[in-house]
Tab-separated table of C-alpha atoms in Angstrom:
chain	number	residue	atom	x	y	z
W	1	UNK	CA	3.741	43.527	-81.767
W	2	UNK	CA	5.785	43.181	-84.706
W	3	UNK	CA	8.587	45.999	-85.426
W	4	UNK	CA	11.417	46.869	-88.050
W	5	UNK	CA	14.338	49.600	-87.675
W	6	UNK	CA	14.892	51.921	-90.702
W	7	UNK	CA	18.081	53.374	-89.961
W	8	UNK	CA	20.811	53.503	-86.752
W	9	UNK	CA	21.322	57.241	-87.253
W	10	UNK	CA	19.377	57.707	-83.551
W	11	UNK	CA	17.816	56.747	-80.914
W	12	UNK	CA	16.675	53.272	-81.878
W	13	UNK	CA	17.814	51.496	-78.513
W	14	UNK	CA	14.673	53.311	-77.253
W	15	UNK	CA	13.058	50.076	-78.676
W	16	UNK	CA	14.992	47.727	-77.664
W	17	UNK	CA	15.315	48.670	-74.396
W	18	UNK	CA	11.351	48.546	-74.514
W	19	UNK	CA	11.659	45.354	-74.815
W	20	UNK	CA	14.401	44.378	-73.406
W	21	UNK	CA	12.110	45.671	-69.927
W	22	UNK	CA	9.370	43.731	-70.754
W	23	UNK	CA	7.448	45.516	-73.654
W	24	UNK	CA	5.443	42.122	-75.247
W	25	UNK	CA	7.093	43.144	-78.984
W	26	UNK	CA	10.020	41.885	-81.262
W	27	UNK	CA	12.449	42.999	-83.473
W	28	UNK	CA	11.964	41.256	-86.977
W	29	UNK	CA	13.946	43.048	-89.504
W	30	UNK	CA	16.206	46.345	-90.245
W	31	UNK	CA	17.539	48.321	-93.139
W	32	UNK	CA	19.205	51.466	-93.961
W	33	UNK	CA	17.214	54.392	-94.315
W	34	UNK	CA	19.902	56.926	-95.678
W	35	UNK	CA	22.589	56.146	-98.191
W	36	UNK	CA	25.875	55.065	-96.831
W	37	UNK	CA	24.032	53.792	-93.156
W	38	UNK	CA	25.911	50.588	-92.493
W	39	UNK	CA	23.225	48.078	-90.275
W	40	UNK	CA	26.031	45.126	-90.180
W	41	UNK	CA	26.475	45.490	-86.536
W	42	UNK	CA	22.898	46.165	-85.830
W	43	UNK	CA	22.060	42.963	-87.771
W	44	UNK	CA	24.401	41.007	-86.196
W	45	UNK	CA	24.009	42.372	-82.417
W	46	UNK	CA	19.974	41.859	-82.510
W	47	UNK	CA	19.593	38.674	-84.879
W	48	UNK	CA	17.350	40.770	-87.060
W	49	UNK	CA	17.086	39.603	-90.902
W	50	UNK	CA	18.579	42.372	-92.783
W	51	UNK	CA	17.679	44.195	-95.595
W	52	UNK	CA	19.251	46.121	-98.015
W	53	UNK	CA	16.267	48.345	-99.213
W	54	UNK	CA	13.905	49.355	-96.716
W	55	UNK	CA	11.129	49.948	-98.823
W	56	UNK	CA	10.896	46.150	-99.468
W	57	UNK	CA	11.576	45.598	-95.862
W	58	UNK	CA	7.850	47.063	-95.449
W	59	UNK	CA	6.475	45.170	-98.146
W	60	UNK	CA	7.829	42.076	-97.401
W	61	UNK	CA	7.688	41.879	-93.576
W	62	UNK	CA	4.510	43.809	-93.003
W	63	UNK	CA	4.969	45.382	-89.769
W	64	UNK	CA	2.620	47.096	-87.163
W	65	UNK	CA	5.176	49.588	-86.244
W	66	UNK	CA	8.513	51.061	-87.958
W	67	UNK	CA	11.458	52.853	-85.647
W	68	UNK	CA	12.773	55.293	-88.117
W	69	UNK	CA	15.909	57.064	-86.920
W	70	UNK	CA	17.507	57.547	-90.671
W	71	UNK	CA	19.960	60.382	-91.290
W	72	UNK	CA	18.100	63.441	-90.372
W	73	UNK	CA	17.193	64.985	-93.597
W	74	UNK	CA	15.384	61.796	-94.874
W	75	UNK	CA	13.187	61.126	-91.486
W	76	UNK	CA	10.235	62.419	-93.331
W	77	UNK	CA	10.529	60.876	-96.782
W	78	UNK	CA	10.873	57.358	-95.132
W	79	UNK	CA	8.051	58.144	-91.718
W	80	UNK	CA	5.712	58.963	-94.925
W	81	UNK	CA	6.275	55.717	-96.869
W	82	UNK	CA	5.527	54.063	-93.458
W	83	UNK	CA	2.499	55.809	-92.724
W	84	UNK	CA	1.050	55.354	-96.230
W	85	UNK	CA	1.174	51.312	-95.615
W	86	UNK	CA	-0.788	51.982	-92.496
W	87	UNK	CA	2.252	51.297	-90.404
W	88	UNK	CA	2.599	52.774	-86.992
W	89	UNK	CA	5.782	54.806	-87.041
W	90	UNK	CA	7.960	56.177	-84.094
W	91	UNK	CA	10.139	58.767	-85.815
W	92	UNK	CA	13.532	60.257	-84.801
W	93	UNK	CA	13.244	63.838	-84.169
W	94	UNK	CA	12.761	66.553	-85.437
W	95	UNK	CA	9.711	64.746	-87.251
W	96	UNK	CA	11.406	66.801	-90.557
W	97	UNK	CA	14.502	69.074	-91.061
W	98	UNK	CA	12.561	72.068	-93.273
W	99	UNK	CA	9.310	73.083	-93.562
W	100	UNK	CA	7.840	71.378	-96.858
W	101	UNK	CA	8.615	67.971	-95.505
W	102	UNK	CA	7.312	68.842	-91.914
W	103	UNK	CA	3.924	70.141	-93.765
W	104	UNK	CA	4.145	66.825	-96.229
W	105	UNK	CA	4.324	64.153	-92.855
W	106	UNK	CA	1.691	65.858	-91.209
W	107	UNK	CA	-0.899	65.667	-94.238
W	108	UNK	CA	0.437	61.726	-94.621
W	109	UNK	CA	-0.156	61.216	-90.625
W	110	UNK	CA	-3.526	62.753	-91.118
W	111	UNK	CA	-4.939	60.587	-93.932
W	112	UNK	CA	-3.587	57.615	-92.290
W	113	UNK	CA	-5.218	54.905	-90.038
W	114	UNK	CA	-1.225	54.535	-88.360
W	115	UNK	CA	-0.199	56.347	-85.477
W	116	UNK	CA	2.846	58.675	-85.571
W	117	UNK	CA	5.143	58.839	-82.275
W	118	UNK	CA	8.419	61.178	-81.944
W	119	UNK	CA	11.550	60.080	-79.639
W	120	UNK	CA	11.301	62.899	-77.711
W	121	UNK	CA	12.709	61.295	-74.704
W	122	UNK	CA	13.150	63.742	-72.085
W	123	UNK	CA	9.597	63.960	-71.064
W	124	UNK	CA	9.491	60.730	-70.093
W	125	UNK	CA	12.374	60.799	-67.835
W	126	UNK	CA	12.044	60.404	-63.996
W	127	UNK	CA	13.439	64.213	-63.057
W	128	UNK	CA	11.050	65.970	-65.825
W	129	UNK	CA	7.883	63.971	-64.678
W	130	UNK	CA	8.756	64.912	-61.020
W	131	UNK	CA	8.772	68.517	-62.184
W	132	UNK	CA	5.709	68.464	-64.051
W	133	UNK	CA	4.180	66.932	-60.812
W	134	UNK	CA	5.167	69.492	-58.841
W	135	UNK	CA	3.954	72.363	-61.181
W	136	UNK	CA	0.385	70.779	-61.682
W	137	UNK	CA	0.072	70.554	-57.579
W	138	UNK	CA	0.808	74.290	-57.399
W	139	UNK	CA	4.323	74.059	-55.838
W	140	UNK	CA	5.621	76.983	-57.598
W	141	UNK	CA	1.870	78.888	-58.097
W	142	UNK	CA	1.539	79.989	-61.779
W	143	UNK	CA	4.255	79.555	-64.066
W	144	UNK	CA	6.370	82.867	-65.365
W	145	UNK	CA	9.805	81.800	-66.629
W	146	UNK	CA	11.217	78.699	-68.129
W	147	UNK	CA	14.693	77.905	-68.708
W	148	UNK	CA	16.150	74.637	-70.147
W	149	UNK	CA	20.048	73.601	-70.871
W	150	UNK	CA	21.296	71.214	-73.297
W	151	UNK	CA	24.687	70.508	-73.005
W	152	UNK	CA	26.819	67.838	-75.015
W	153	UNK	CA	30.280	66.226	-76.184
W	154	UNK	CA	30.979	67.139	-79.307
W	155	UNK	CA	33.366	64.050	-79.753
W	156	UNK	CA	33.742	63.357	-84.133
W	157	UNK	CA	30.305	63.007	-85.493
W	158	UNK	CA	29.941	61.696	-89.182
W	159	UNK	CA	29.289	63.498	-92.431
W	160	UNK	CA	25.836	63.934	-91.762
W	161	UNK	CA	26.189	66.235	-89.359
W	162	UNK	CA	28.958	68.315	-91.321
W	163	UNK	CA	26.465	70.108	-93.947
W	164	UNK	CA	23.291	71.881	-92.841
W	165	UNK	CA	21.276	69.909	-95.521
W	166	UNK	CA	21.739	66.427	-94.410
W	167	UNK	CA	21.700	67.807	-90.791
W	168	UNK	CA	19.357	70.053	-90.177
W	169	UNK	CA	21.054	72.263	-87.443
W	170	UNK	CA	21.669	72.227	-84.257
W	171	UNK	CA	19.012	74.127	-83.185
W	172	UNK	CA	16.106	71.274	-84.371
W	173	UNK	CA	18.498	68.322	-83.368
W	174	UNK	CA	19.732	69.442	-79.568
W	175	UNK	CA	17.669	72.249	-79.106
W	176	UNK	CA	13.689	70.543	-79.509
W	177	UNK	CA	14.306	68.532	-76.519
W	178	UNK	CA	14.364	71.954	-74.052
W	179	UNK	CA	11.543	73.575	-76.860
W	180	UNK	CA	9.714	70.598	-75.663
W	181	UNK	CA	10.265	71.456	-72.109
W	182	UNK	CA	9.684	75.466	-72.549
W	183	UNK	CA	6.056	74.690	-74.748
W	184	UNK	CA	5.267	71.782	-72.376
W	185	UNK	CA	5.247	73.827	-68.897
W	186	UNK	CA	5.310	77.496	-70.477
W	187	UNK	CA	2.183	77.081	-72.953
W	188	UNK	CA	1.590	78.187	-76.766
W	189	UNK	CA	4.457	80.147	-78.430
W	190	UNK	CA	3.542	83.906	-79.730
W	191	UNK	CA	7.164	84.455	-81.316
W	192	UNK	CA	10.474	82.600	-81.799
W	193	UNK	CA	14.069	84.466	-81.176
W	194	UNK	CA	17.552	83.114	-81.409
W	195	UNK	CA	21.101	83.267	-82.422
W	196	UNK	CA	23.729	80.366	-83.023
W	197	UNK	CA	27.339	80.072	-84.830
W	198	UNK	CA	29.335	77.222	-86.016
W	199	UNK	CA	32.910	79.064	-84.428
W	200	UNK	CA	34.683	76.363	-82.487
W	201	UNK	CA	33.140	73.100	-84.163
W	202	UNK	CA	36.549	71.439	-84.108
W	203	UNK	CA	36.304	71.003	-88.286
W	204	UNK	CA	32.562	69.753	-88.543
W	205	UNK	CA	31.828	72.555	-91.438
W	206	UNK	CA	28.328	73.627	-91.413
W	207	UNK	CA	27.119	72.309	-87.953
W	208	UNK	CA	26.477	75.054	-85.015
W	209	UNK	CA	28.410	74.745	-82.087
W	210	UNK	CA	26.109	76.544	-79.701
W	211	UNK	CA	22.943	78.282	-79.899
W	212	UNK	CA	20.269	80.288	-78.018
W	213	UNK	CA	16.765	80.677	-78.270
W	214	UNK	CA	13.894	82.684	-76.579
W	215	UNK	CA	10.679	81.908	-76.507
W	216	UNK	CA	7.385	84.692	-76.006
W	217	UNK	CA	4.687	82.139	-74.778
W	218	UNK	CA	1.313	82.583	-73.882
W	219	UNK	CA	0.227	84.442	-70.886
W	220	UNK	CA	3.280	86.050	-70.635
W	221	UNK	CA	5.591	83.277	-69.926
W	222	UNK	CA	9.589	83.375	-71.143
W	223	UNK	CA	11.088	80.090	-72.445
W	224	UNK	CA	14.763	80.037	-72.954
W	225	UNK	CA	16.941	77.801	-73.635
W	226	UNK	CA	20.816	77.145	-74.194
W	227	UNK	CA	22.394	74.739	-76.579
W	228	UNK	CA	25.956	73.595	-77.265
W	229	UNK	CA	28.724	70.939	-77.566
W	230	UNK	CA	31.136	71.941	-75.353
W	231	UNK	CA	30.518	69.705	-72.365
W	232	UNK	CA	34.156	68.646	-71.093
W	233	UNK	CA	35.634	65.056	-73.257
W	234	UNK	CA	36.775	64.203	-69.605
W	235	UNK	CA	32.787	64.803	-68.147
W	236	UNK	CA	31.467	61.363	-66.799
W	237	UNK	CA	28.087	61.949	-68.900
W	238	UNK	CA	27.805	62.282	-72.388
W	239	UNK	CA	25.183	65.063	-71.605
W	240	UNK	CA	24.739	67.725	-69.023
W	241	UNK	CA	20.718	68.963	-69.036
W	242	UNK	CA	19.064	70.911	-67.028
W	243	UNK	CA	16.047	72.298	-66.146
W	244	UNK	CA	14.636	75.580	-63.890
W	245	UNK	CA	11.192	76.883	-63.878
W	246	UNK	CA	10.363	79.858	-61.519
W	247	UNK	CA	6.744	80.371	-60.689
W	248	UNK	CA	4.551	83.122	-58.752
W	249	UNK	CA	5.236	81.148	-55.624
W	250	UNK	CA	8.368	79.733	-55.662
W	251	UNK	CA	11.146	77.729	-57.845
W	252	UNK	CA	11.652	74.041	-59.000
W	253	UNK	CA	14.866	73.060	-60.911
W	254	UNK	CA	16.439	70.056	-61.916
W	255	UNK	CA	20.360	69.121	-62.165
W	256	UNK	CA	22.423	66.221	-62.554
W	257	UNK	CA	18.868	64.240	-62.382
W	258	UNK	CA	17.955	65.721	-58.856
W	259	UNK	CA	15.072	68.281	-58.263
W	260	UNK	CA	15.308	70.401	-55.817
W	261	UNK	CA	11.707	72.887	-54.684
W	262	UNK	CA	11.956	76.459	-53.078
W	263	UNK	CA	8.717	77.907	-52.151
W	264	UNK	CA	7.767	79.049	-48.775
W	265	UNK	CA	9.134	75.821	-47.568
W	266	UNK	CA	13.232	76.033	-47.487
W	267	UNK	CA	15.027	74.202	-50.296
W	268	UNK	CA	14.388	70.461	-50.346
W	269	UNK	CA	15.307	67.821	-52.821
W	270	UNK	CA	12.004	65.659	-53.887
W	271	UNK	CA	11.424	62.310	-54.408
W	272	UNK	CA	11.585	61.457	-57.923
W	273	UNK	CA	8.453	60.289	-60.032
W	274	UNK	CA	8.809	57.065	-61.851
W	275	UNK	CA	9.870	57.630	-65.655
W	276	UNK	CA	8.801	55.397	-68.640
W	277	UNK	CA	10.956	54.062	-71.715
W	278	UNK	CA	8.988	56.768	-75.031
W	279	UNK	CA	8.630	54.211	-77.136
W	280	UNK	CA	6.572	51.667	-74.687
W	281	UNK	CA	4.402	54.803	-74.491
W	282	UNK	CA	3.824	54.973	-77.999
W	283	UNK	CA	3.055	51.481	-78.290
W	284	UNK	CA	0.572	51.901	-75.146
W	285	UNK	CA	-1.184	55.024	-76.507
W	286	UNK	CA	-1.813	53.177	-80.145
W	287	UNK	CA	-5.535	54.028	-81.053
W	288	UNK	CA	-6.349	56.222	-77.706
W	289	UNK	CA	-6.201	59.585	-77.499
W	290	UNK	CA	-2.932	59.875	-76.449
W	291	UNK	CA	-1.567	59.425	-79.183
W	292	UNK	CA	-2.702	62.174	-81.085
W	293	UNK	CA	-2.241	64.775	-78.447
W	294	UNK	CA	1.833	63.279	-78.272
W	295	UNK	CA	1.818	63.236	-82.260
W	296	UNK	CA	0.099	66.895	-82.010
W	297	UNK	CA	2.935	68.002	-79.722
W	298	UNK	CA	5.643	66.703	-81.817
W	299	UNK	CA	4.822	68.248	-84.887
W	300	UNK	CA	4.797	71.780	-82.777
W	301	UNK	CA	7.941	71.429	-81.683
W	302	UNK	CA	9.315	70.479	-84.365
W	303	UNK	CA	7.527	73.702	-86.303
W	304	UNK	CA	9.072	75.831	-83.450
W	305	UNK	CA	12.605	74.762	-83.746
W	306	UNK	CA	12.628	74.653	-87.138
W	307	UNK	CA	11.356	78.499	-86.819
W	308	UNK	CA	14.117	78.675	-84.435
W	309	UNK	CA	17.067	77.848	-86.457
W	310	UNK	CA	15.246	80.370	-89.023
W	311	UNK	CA	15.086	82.842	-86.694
W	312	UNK	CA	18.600	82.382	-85.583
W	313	UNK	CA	20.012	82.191	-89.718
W	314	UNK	CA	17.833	85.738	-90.262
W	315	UNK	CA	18.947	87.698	-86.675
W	316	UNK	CA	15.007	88.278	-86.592
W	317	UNK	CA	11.951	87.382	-84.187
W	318	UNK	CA	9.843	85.658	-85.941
W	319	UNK	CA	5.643	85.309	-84.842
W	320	UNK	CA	4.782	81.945	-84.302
């Protein structure tokens, strides 16, 4: 399978990695996707022909699938100009950074023939599988609370994380990974609460330092979740997540990568399931399924974090 890369704002290496493990597709060409995105390096690490303009990347190299991972607030605009040449796209998340775009991808993804995939990582991973497992054999017995942590450096990020426009918040870029989690194992949303500030961003203007949400889902089940960039400079990881969900029958919770089950059994750490790289899952899933339900799911979570950061700008719970 033939594939481009429109942009190096993300989590590109998802593909090559894919590949790199064995995934039977190659790299032919990459451009920018946002003003002022600089591919040199890219170009010259991969071998891939470069393009200035990635619109006649597209036309010229006719791909079956583009990895878009532009700056965040042009995702949409370029996943839709994929989509309408019937090209299979696996998009940075969130899918869009307001609503109007997020509503203007999904009516492009719906009246096209090309699949649409999200890098939504984190339930692929070998830890959140294991969990999932564990939940759908009844370890834990029905499902009442949900809490996720995303934790990060906050290092010196680049402009386009300085202003809320280009950026999107903090809340859709950190934050949709544990949303995933919380709508994954906790079921529909009802209504969206939260809260986050920009005091203690270390000069990056506009972007939130921490946040907070809470999730009402179906059934009664809480979802919360914890965001921020505080995680030590000194920390071995770049990121610190975890994971606990607490059930009618006992608890499951992952940290540091190991999950660990208390139920009427005494605490014990479980074997962990095998993960798989998101984007060989994409390619896997073209034209089955699949890939609508993981399209589907994207688009929801990006809809709730997006009502998220909303909620969180008006101090307001918002229905879902």
């Amino acid at each position: 399978m033939k594939f481009v890369i429109i942009g190096a704002s993300g989590h590109y290496h998802q593909s090559l990695d894919a590949v790199s493990e064995g995934l039977n597709a190659y790299l032919a060409a990459i451009a920018p996707g946002s003003k002022g995105e600089d591919m040199t390096k890219l170009a010259q690490r991969t071998g891939a022909k470069l393009y200035s303009d990635y619109v006649e990347m597209l036309e010229t190299e006719k791909p079956d699938v583009a990895v878009v991972n532009p700056w965040f607030c042009d995702i949409a605009s370029v996943s839709i100009e994929c989509l309408k040449r019937g090209v299979h796209t696996y998009s940075e998340k969130p899918l869009a950074i307001d609503m109007n775009d997020l509503a203007a991808l999904e009516s492009a993804w719906r009246n096209s023939p090309a699949e649409l995939g999200c890098m939504l990582n984190l339930n692929c991973c070998d830890w959140f599988r294991t969990i999932e497992k564990a939940i759908e054999d009844g370890e834990i017995g029905r499902v009442r609370v949900v809490h996720g942590q995303k934790s990060y450096k906050m290092g010196v990020r680049g402009e386009n994380y300085r202003a809320r426009a280009l950026y999107g918040g903090t809340i859709p870029w950190v934050g949709i990974h544990a949303i995933d989690w919380l709508l994954r194992l906790g079921g529909k949303c009802k209504s969206v609460s939260a809260t986050h500030t920009t005091i203690e961003n270390r000069g990056h203007n506009e972007m939130e330092s921490a946040g907070s949400v809470l999730l009402t889902l179906e059934n009664g089940v809480i979802g919360t979740c914890d965001i921020d960039y505080f995680r030590p400079a000194g920390s071995a990881r770049h990121d610190d997540d975890r994971l606990r969900v607490t059930g009618t029958k006992g608890m499951i919770e992952a940290v540091d990568g190991v999950v660990t089950l208390e139920n009427d059994e005494k605490k014990r750490v479980l074997p962990l399931e095998d993960g798989v790289n998101p984007f060989t899952r994409f390619i896997n899933a073209i034209g089955t399924e699949e890939a609508a339900r993981l399209a589907e799911e994207a688009f929801e979570d990006t809809r709730i974090s997006l009502l998220a950061r909303q909620a969180a700008d008006e101090e307001r719970t918002i229905r879902a």
